[in-house]
PDB file of C-alpha atoms in Angstrom:
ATOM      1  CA  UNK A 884      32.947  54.641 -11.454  1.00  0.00           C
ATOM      2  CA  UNK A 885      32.723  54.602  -7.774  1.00  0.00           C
ATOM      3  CA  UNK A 886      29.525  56.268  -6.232  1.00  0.00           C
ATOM      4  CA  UNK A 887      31.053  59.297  -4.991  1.00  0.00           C
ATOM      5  CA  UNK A 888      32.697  60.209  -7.856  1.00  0.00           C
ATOM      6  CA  UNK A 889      29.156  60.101  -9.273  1.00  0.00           C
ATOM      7  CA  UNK A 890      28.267  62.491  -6.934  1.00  0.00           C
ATOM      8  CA  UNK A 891      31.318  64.541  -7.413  1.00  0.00           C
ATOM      9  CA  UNK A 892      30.492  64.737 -11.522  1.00  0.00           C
ATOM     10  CA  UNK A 893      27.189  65.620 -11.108  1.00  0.00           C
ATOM     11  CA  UNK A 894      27.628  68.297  -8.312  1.00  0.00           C
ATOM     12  CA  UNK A 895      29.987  70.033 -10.853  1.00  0.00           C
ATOM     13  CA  UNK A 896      27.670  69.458 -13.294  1.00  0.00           C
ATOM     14  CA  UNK A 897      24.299  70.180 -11.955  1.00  0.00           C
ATOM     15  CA  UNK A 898      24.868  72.075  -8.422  1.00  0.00           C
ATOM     16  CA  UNK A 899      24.292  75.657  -7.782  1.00  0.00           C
ATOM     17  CA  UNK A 900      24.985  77.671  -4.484  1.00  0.00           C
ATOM     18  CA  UNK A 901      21.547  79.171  -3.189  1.00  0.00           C
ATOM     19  CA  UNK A 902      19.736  76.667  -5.249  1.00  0.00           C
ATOM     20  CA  UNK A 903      19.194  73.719  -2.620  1.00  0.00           C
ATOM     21  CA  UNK A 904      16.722  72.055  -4.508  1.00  0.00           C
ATOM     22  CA  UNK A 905      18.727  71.180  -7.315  1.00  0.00           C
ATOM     23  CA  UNK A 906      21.790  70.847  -5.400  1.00  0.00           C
ATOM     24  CA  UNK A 907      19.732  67.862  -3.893  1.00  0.00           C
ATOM     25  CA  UNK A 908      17.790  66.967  -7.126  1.00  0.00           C
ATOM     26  CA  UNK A 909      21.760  66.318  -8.590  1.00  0.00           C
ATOM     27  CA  UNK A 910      22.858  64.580  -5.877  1.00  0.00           C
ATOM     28  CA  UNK A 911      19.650  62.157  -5.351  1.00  0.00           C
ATOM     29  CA  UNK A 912      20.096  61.288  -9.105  1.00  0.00           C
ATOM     30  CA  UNK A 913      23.593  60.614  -9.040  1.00  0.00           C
ATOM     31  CA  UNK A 914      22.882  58.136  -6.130  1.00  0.00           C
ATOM     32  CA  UNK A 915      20.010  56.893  -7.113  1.00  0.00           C
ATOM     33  CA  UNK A 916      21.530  53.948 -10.000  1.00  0.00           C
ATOM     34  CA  UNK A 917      23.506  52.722  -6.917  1.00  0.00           C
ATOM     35  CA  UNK A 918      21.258  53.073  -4.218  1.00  0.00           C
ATOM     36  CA  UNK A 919      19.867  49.367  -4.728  1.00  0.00           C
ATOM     37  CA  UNK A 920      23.306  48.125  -4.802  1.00  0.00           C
ATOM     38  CA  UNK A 921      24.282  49.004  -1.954  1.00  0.00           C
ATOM     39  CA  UNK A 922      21.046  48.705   0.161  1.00  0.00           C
ATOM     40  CA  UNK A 923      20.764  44.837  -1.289  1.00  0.00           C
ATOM     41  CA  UNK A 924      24.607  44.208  -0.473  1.00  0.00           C
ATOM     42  CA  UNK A 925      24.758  45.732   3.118  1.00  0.00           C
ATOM     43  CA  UNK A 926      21.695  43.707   4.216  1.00  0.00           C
ATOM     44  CA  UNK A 927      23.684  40.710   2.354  1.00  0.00           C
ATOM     45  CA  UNK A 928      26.126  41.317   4.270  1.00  0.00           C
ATOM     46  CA  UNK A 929      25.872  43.088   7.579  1.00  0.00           C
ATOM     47  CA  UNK A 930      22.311  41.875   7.905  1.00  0.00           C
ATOM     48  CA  UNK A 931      22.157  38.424   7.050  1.00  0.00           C
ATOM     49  CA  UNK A 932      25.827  37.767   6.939  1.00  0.00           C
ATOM     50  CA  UNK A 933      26.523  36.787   3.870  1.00  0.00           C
ATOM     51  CA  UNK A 934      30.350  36.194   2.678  1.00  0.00           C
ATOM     52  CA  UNK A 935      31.738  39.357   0.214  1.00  0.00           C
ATOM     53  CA  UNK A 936      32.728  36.552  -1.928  1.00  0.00           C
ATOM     54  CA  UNK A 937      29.094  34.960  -2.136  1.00  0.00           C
ATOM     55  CA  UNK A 938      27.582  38.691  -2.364  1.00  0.00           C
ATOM     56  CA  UNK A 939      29.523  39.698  -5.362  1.00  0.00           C
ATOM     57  CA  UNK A 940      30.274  36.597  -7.015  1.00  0.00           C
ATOM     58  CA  UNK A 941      27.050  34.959  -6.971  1.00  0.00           C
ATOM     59  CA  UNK A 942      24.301  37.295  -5.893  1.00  0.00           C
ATOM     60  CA  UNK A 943      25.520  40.269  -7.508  1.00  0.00           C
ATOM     61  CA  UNK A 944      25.340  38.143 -10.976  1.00  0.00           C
ATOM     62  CA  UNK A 945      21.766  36.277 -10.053  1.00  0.00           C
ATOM     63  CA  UNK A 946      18.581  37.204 -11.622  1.00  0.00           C
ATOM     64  CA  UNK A 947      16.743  38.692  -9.138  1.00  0.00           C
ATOM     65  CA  UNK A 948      19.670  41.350  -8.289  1.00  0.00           C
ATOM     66  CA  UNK A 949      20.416  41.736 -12.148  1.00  0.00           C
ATOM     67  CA  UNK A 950      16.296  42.691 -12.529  1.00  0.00           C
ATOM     68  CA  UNK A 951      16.675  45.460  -9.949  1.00  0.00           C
ATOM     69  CA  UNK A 952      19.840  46.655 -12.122  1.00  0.00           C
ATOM     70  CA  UNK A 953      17.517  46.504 -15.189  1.00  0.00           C
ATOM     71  CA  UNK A 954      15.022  48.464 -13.670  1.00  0.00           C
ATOM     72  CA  UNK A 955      17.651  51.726 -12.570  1.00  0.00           C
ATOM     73  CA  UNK A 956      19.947  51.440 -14.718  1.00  0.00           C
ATOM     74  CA  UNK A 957      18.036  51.557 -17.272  1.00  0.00           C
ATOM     75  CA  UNK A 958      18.355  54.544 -20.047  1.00  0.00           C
ATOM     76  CA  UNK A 959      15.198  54.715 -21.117  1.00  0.00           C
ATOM     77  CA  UNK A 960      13.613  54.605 -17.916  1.00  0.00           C
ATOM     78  CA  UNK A 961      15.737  57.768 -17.060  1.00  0.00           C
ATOM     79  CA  UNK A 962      15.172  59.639 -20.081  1.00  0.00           C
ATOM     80  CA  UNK A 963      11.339  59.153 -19.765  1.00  0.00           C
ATOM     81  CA  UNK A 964      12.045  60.426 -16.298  1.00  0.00           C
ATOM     82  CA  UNK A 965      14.148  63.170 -17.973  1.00  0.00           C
ATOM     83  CA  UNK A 966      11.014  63.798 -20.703  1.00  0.00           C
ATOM     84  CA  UNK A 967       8.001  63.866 -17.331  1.00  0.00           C
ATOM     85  CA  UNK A 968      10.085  66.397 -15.673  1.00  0.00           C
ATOM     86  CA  UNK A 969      10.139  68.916 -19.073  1.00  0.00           C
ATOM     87  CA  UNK A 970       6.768  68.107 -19.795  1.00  0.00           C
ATOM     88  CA  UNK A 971       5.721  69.255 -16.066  1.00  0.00           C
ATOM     89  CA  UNK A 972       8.107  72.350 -16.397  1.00  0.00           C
ATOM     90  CA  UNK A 973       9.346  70.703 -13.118  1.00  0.00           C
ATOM     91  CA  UNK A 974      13.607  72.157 -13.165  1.00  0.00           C
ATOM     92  CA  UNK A 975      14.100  69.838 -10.335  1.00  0.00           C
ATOM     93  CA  UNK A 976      13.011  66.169 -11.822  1.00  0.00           C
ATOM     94  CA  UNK A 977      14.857  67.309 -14.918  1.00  0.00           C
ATOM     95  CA  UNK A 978      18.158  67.930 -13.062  1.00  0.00           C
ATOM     96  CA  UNK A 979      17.330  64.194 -10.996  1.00  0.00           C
ATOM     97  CA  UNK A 980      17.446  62.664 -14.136  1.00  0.00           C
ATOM     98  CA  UNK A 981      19.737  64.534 -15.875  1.00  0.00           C
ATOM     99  CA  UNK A 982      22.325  63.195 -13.273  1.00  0.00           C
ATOM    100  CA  UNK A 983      21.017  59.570 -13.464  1.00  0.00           C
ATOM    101  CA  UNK A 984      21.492  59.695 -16.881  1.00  0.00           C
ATOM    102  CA  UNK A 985      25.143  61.005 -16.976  1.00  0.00           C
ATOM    103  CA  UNK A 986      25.919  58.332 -13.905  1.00  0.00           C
ATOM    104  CA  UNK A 987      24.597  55.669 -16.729  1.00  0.00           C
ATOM    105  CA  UNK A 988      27.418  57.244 -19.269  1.00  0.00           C
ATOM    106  CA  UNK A 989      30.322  56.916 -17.091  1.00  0.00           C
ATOM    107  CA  UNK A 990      28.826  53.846 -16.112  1.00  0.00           C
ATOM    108  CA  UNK A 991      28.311  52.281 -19.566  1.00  0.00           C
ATOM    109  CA  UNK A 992      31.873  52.145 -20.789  1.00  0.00           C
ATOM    110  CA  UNK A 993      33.961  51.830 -17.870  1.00  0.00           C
ATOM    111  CA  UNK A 994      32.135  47.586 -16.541  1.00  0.00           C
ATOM    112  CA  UNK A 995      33.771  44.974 -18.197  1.00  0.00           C
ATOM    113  CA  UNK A 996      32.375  41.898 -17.243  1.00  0.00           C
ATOM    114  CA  UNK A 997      29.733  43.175 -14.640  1.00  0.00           C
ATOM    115  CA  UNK A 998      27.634  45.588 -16.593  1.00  0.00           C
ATOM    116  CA  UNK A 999      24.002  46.146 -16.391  1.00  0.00           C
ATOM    117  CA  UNK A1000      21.536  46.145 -19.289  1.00  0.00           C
ATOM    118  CA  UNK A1001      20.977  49.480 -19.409  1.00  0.00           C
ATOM    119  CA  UNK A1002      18.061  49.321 -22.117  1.00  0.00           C
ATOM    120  CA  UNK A1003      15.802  47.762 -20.671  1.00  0.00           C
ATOM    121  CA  UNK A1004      12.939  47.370 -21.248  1.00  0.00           C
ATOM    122  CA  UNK A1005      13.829  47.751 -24.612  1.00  0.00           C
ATOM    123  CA  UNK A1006      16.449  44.827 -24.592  1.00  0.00           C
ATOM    124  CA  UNK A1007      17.960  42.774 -22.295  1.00  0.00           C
ATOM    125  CA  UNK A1008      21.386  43.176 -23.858  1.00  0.00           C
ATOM    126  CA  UNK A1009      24.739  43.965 -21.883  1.00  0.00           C
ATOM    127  CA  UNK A1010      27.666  45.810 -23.212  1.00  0.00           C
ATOM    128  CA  UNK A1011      30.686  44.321 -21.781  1.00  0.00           C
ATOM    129  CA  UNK A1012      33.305  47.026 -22.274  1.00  0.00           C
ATOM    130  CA  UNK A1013      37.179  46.443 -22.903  1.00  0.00           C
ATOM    131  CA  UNK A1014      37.503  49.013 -19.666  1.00  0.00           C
ATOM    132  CA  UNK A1015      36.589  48.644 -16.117  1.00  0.00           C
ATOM    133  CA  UNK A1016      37.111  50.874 -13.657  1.00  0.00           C
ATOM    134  CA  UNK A1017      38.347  49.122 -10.888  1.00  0.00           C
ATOM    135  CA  UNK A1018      39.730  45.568 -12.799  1.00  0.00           C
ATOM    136  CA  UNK A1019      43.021  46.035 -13.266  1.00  0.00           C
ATOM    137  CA  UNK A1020      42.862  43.493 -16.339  1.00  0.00           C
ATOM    138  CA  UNK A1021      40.991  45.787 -18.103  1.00  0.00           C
ATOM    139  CA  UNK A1022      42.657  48.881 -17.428  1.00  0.00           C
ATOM    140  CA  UNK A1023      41.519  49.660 -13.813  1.00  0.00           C
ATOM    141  CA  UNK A1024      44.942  50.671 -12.638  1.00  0.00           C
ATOM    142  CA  UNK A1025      44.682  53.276 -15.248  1.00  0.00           C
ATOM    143  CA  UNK A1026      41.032  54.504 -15.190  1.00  0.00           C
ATOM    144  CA  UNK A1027      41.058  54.632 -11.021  1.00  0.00           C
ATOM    145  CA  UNK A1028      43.659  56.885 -10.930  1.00  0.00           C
ATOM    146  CA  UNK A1029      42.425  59.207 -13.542  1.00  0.00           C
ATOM    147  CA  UNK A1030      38.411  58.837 -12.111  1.00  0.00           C
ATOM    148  CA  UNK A1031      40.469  59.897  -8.201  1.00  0.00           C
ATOM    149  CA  UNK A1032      42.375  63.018  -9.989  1.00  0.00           C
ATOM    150  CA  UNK A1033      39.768  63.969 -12.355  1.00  0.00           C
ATOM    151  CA  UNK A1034      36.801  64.070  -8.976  1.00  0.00           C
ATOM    152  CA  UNK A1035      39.727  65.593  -7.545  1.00  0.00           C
ATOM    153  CA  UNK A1036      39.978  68.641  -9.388  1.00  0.00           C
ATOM    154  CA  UNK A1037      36.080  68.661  -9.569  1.00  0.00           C
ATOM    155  CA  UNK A1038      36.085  68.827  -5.469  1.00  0.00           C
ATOM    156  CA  UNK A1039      38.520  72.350  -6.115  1.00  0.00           C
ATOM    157  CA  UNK A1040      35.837  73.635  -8.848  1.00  0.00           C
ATOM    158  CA  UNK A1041      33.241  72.916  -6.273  1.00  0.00           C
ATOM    159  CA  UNK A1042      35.022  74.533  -3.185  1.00  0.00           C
ATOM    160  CA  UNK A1043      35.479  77.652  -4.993  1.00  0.00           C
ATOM    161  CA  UNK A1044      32.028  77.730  -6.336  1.00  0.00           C
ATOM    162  CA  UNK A1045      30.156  77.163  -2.823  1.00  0.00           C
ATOM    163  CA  UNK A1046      31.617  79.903  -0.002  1.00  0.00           C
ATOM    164  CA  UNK A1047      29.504  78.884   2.628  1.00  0.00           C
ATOM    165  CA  UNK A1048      31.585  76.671   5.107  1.00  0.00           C
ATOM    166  CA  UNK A1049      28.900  73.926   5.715  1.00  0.00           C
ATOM    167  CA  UNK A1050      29.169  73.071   1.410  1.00  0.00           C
ATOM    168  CA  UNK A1051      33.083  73.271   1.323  1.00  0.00           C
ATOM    169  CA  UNK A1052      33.084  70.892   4.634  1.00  0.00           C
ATOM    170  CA  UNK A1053      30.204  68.864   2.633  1.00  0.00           C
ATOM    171  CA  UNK A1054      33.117  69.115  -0.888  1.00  0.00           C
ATOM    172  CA  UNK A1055      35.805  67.270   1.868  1.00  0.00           C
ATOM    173  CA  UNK A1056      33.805  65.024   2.779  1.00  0.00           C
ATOM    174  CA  UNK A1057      33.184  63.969  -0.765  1.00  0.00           C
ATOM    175  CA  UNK A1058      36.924  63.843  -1.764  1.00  0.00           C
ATOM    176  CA  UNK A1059      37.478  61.725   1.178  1.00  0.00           C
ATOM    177  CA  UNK A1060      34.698  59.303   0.366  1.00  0.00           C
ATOM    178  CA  UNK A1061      36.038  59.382  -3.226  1.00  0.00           C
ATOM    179  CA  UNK A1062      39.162  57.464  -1.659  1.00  0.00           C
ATOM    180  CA  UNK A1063      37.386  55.502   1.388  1.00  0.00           C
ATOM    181  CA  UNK A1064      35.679  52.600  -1.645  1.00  0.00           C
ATOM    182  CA  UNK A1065      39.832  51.915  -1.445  1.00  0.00           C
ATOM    183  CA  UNK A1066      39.679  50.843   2.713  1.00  0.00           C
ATOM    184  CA  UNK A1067      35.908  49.876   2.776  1.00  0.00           C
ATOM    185  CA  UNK A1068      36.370  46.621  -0.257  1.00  0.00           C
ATOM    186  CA  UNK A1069      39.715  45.880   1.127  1.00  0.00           C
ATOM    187  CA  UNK A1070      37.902  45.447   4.927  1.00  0.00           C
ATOM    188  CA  UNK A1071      34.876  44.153   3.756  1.00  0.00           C
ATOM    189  CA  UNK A1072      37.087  41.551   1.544  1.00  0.00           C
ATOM    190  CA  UNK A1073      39.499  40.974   4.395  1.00  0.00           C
ATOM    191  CA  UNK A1074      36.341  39.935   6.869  1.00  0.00           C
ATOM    192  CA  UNK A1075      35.130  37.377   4.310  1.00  0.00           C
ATOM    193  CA  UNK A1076      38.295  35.812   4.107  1.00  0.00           C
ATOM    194  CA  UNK A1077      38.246  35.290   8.329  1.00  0.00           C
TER     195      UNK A1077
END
């Protein structure tokens, strides 16, 4: 899925008005699988100007990258994660990980040919799903749409569930971020191609 419907799911999941902490903890953890990705990628490419092409075709797949990957993406490192926060009674490391770890189950079935081996240490292995998300060869042009309508409808259940103004202008922003990945690959594509 793309990263801010990540966020979306796990605001509706793990967000509560008047309970900032959390609201943060669920947010952080949703990010935090993706966080390298893009960090490694915008320096690839904004940084040292590295070609989109080069970024995701050859970088993206090499083994330095793919170790990173290993490392948070990685289930059991998030339920351990999940386990030191229940073991501490601490609520707020439990909902962190709680939200890495459902980011990791949307995230599991839905990358075809660029999933991440998300048992390691454990194994190296890589489940290559029939699905992707975005690859319109495997579905894409039906699991987009329905990842757009379903954050959607989670961005109404979260507007009526925070009042203040400040978290429903926060909700907008998300739904609109939920559609920018559309405008940012297809300029970030379009500039590798000049």
């Amino acid at each position: 899925m793309n990263t801010p419907a990540h966020l979306i799911f796990a605001a509706a999941a793990f967000a509560r008005p008047h309970d900032r902490r959390r609201t943060i903890a669920a947010l952080a953890g949703a990010l935090a699988p993706d966080l390298s990705l893009y960090l490694m990628a915008g320096i690839s490419l904004f940084v040292l100007g590295l070609s989109p092409a080069y970024v995701f075709d050859t970088l993206y797949f090499s083994d330095a990258w793919q170790m990173v990957f290993k490392i948070d993406n990685s289930f059991v490192l998030w339920v351990a994660i999940l386990a030191a926060g229940r073991l501490a009674g601490s609520p707020t490391t439990v909902v962190f990980a709680a939200a890495g770890l459902l980011h990791l189950a949307f995230d599991f079935p839905l990358h075809h040919d660029d999933g991440r081996a998300h048992f390691w240490p454990l194994s190296d292995w890589v489940f290559h799903s029939p699905v992707s998300y975005w690859d319109s060869r495997h579905y894409g042009g039906i699991v987009g749409p329905v990842e757009m309508l379903v954050s959607f409808a989670l961005c109404v259940l979260l507007f009526f569930r925070f009042g203040s103004l400040r978290s429903r202008a926060v909700i907008c922003a998300a739904a609109a971020l939920q559609i920018s990945p559309v405008f940012i690959w297809a300029y970030v594509f379009a500039i590798g191609t000049t």
